[in-house]
PDB file of C-alpha atoms in Angstrom:
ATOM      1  CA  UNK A   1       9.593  -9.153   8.965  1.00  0.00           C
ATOM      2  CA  UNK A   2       9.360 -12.592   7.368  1.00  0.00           C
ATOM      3  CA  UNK A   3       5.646 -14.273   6.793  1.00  0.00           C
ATOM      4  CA  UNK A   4       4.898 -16.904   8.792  1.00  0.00           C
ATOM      5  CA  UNK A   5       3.091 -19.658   7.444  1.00  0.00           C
ATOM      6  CA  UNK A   6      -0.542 -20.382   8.476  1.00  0.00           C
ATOM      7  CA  UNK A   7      -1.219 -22.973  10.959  1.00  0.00           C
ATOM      8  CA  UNK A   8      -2.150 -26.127   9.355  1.00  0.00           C
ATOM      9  CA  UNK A   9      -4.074 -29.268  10.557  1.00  0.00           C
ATOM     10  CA  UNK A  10      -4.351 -32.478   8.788  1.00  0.00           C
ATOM     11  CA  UNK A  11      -7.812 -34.295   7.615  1.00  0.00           C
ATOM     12  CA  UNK A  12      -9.006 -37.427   6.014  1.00  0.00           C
ATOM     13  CA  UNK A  13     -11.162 -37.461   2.826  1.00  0.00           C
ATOM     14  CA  UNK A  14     -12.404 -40.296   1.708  1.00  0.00           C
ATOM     15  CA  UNK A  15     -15.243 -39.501  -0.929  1.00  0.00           C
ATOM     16  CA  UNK A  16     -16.047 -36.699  -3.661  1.00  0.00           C
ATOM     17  CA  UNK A  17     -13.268 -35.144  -1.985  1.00  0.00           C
ATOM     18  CA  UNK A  18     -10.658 -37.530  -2.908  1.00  0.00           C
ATOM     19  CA  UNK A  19      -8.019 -36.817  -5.650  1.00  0.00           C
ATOM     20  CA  UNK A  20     -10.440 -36.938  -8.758  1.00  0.00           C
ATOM     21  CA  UNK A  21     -13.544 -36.720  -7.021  1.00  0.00           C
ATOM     22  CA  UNK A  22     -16.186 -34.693  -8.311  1.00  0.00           C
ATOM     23  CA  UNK A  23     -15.394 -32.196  -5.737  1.00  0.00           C
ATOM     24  CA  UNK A  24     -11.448 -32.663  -5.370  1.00  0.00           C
ATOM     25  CA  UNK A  25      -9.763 -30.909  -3.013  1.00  0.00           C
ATOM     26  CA  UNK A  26      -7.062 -29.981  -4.724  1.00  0.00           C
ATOM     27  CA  UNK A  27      -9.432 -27.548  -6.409  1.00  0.00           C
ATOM     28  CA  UNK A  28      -9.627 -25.302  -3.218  1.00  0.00           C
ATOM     29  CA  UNK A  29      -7.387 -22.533  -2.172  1.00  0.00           C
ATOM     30  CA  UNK A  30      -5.861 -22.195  -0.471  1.00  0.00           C
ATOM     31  CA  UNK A  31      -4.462 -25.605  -2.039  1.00  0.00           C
ATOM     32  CA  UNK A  32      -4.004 -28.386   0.773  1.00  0.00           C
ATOM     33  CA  UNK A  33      -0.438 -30.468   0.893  1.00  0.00           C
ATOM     34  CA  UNK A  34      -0.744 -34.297  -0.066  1.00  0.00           C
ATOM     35  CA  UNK A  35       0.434 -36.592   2.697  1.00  0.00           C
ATOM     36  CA  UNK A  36      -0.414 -39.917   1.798  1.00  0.00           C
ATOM     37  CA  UNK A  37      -2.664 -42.523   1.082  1.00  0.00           C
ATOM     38  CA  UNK A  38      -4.361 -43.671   4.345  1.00  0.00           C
ATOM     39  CA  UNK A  39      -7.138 -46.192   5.456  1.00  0.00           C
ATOM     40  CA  UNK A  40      -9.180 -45.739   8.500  1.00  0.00           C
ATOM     41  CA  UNK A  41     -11.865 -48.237  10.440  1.00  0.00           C
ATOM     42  CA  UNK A  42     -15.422 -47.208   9.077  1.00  0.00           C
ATOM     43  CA  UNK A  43     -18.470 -47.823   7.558  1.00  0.00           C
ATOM     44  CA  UNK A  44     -18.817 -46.844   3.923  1.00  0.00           C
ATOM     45  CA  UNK A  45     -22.774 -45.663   2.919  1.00  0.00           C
ATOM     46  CA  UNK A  46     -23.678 -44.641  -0.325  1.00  0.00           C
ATOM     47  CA  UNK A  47     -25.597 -41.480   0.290  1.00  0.00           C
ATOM     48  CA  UNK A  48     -26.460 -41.315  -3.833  1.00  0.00           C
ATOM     49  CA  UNK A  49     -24.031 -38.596  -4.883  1.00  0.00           C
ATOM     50  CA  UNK A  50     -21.676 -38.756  -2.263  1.00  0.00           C
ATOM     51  CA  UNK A  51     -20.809 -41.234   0.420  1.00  0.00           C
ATOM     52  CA  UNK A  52     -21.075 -41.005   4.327  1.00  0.00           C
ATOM     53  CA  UNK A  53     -18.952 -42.775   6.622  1.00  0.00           C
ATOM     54  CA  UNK A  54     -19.679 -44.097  10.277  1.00  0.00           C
ATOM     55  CA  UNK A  55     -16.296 -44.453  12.361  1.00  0.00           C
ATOM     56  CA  UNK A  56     -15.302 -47.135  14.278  1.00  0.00           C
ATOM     57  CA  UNK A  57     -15.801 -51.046  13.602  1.00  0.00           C
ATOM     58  CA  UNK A  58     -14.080 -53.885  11.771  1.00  0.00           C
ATOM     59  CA  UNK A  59     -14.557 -52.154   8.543  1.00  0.00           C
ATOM     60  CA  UNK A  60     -11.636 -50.031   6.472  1.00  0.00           C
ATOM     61  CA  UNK A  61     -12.578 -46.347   4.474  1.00  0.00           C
ATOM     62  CA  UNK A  62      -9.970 -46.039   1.672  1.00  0.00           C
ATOM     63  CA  UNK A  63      -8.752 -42.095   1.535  1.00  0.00           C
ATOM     64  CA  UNK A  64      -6.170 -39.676   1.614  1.00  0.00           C
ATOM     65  CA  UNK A  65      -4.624 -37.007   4.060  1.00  0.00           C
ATOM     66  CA  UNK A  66      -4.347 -33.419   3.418  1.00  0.00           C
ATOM     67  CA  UNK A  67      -2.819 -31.003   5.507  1.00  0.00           C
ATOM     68  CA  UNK A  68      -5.143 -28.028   5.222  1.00  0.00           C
ATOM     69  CA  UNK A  69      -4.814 -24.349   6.359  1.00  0.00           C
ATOM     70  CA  UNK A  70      -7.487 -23.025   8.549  1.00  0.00           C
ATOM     71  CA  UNK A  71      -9.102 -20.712   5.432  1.00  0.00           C
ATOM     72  CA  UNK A  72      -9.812 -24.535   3.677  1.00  0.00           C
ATOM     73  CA  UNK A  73     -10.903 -26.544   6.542  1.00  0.00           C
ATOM     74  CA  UNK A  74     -13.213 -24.044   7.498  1.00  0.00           C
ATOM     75  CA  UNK A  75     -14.152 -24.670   3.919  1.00  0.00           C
ATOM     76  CA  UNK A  76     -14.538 -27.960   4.594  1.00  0.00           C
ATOM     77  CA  UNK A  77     -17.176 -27.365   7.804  1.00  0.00           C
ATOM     78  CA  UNK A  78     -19.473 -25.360   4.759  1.00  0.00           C
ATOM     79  CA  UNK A  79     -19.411 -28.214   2.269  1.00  0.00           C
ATOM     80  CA  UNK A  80     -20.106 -31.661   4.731  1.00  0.00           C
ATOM     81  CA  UNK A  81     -22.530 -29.012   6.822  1.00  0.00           C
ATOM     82  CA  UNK A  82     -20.911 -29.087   9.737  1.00  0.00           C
ATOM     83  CA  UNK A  83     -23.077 -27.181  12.882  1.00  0.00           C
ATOM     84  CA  UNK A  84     -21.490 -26.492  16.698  1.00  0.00           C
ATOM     85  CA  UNK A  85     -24.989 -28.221  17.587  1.00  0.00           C
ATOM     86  CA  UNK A  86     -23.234 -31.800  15.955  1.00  0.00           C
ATOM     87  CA  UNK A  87     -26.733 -31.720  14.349  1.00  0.00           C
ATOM     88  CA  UNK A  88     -25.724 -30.654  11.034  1.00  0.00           C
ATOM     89  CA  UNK A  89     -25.606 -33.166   7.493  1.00  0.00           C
ATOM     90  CA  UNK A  90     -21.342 -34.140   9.052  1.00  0.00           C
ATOM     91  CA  UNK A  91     -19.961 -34.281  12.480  1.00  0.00           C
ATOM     92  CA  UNK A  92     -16.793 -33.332  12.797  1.00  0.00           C
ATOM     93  CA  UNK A  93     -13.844 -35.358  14.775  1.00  0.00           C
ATOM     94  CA  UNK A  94     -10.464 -36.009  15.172  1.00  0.00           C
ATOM     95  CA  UNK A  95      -9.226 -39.351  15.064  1.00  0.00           C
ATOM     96  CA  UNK A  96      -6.012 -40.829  14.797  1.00  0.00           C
ATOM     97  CA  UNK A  97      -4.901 -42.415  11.324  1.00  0.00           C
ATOM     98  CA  UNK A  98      -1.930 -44.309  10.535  1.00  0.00           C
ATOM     99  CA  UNK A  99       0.714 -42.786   8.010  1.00  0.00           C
ATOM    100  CA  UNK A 100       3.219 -45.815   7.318  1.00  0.00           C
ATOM    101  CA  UNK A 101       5.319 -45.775  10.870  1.00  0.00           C
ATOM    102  CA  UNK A 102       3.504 -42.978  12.644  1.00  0.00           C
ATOM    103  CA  UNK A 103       0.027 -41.966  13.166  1.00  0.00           C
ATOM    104  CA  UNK A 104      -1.144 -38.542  12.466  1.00  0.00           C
ATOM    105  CA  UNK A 105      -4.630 -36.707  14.414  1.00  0.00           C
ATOM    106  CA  UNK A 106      -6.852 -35.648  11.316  1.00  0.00           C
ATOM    107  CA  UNK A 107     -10.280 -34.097  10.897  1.00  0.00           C
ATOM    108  CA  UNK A 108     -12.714 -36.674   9.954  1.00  0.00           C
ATOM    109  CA  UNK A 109     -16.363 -36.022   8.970  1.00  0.00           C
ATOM    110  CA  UNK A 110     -18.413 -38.579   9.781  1.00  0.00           C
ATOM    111  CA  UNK A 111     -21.814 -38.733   8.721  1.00  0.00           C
ATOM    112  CA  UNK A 112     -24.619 -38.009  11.569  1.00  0.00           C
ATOM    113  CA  UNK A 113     -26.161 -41.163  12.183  1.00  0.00           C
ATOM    114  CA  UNK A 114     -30.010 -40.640  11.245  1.00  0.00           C
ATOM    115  CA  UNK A 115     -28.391 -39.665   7.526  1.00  0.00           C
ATOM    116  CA  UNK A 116     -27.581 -43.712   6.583  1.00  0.00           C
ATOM    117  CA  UNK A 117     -31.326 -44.623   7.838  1.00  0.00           C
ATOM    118  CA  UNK A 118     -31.860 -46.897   4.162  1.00  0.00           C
ATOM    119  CA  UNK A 119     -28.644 -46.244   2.509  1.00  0.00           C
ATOM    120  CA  UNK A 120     -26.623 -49.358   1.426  1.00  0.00           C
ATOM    121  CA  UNK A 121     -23.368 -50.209   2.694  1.00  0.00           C
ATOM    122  CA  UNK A 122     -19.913 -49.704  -0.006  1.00  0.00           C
ATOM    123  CA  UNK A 123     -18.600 -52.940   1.527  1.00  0.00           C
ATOM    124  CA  UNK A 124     -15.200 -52.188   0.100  1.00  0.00           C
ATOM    125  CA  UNK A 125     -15.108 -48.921   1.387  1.00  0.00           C
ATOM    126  CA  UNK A 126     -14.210 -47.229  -1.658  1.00  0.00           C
ATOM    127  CA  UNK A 127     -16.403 -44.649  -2.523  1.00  0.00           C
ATOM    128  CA  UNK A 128     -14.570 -44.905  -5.738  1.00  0.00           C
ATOM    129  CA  UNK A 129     -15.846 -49.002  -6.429  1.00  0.00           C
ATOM    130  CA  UNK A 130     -19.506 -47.983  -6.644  1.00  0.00           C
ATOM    131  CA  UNK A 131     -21.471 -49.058  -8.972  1.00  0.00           C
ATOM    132  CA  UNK A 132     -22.406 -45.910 -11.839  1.00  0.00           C
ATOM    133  CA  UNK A 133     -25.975 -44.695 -11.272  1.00  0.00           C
ATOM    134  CA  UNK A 134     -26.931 -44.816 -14.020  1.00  0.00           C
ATOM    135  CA  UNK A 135     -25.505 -48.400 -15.263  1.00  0.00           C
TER     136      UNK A 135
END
């Protein structure tokens, strides 16, 4: 009897977990699929080592989708401390992002709200065009 392959689902990085981030996902297993480059409406914050992003608004987050098996997302939930309660560090959602001619529904994690209380906006919303700390 042949293997199936696991169910996958698709979801939208758009800081350390970025290709070349300090915590790229590529470097998971099992290893997620590339699907493309993507941009979604957000608000970048810069969190110090890591970004956070609010959803919604005029605003565009640079990132990438992945489709992901269910072992890596859940993965995923451990790292951006994600709790059933919504009152973890990330809340989890699923929002539509455009792929060239189609849209695709991805796992997002956007940063709980109280987290950016301080935190300066990444206007460009490329957690990649920070300035260095330590410049």
């Amino acid at each position: 009897m042949p293997h199936s392959l696991p169910e996958t689902r698709h979801v939208f990085v758009y800081g350390t977990l970025r290709r070349g981030g300090r915590n790229d996902i590529a470097h998971f297993f099992p290893a997620p699929r590339f699907v493309a480059h993507a941009r979604i409406h957000g608000t970048m914050y810069d969190l110090g080592s890591y970004p956070g992003a609010l959803l919604g608004g005029s605003g565009l987050l640079v990132g990438e989708v992945y489709a992901v098996t269910p072992m890596l997302e859940a993965q995923l939930d451990r790292l951006e401390e994600v709790r059933d309660d919504d009152g973890g560090e990330y809340i989890k959602r699923e929002k539509a992002v455009r792929v060239g001619a189609k849209e695709i529904i991805c796992v997002v994690y956007e940063v709980h709200p109280e987290r950016v209380a301080g935190c300066s906006v990444i206007a460009s919303g490329d957690w990649f065009d920070r300035a260095p700390p330590f410049s």
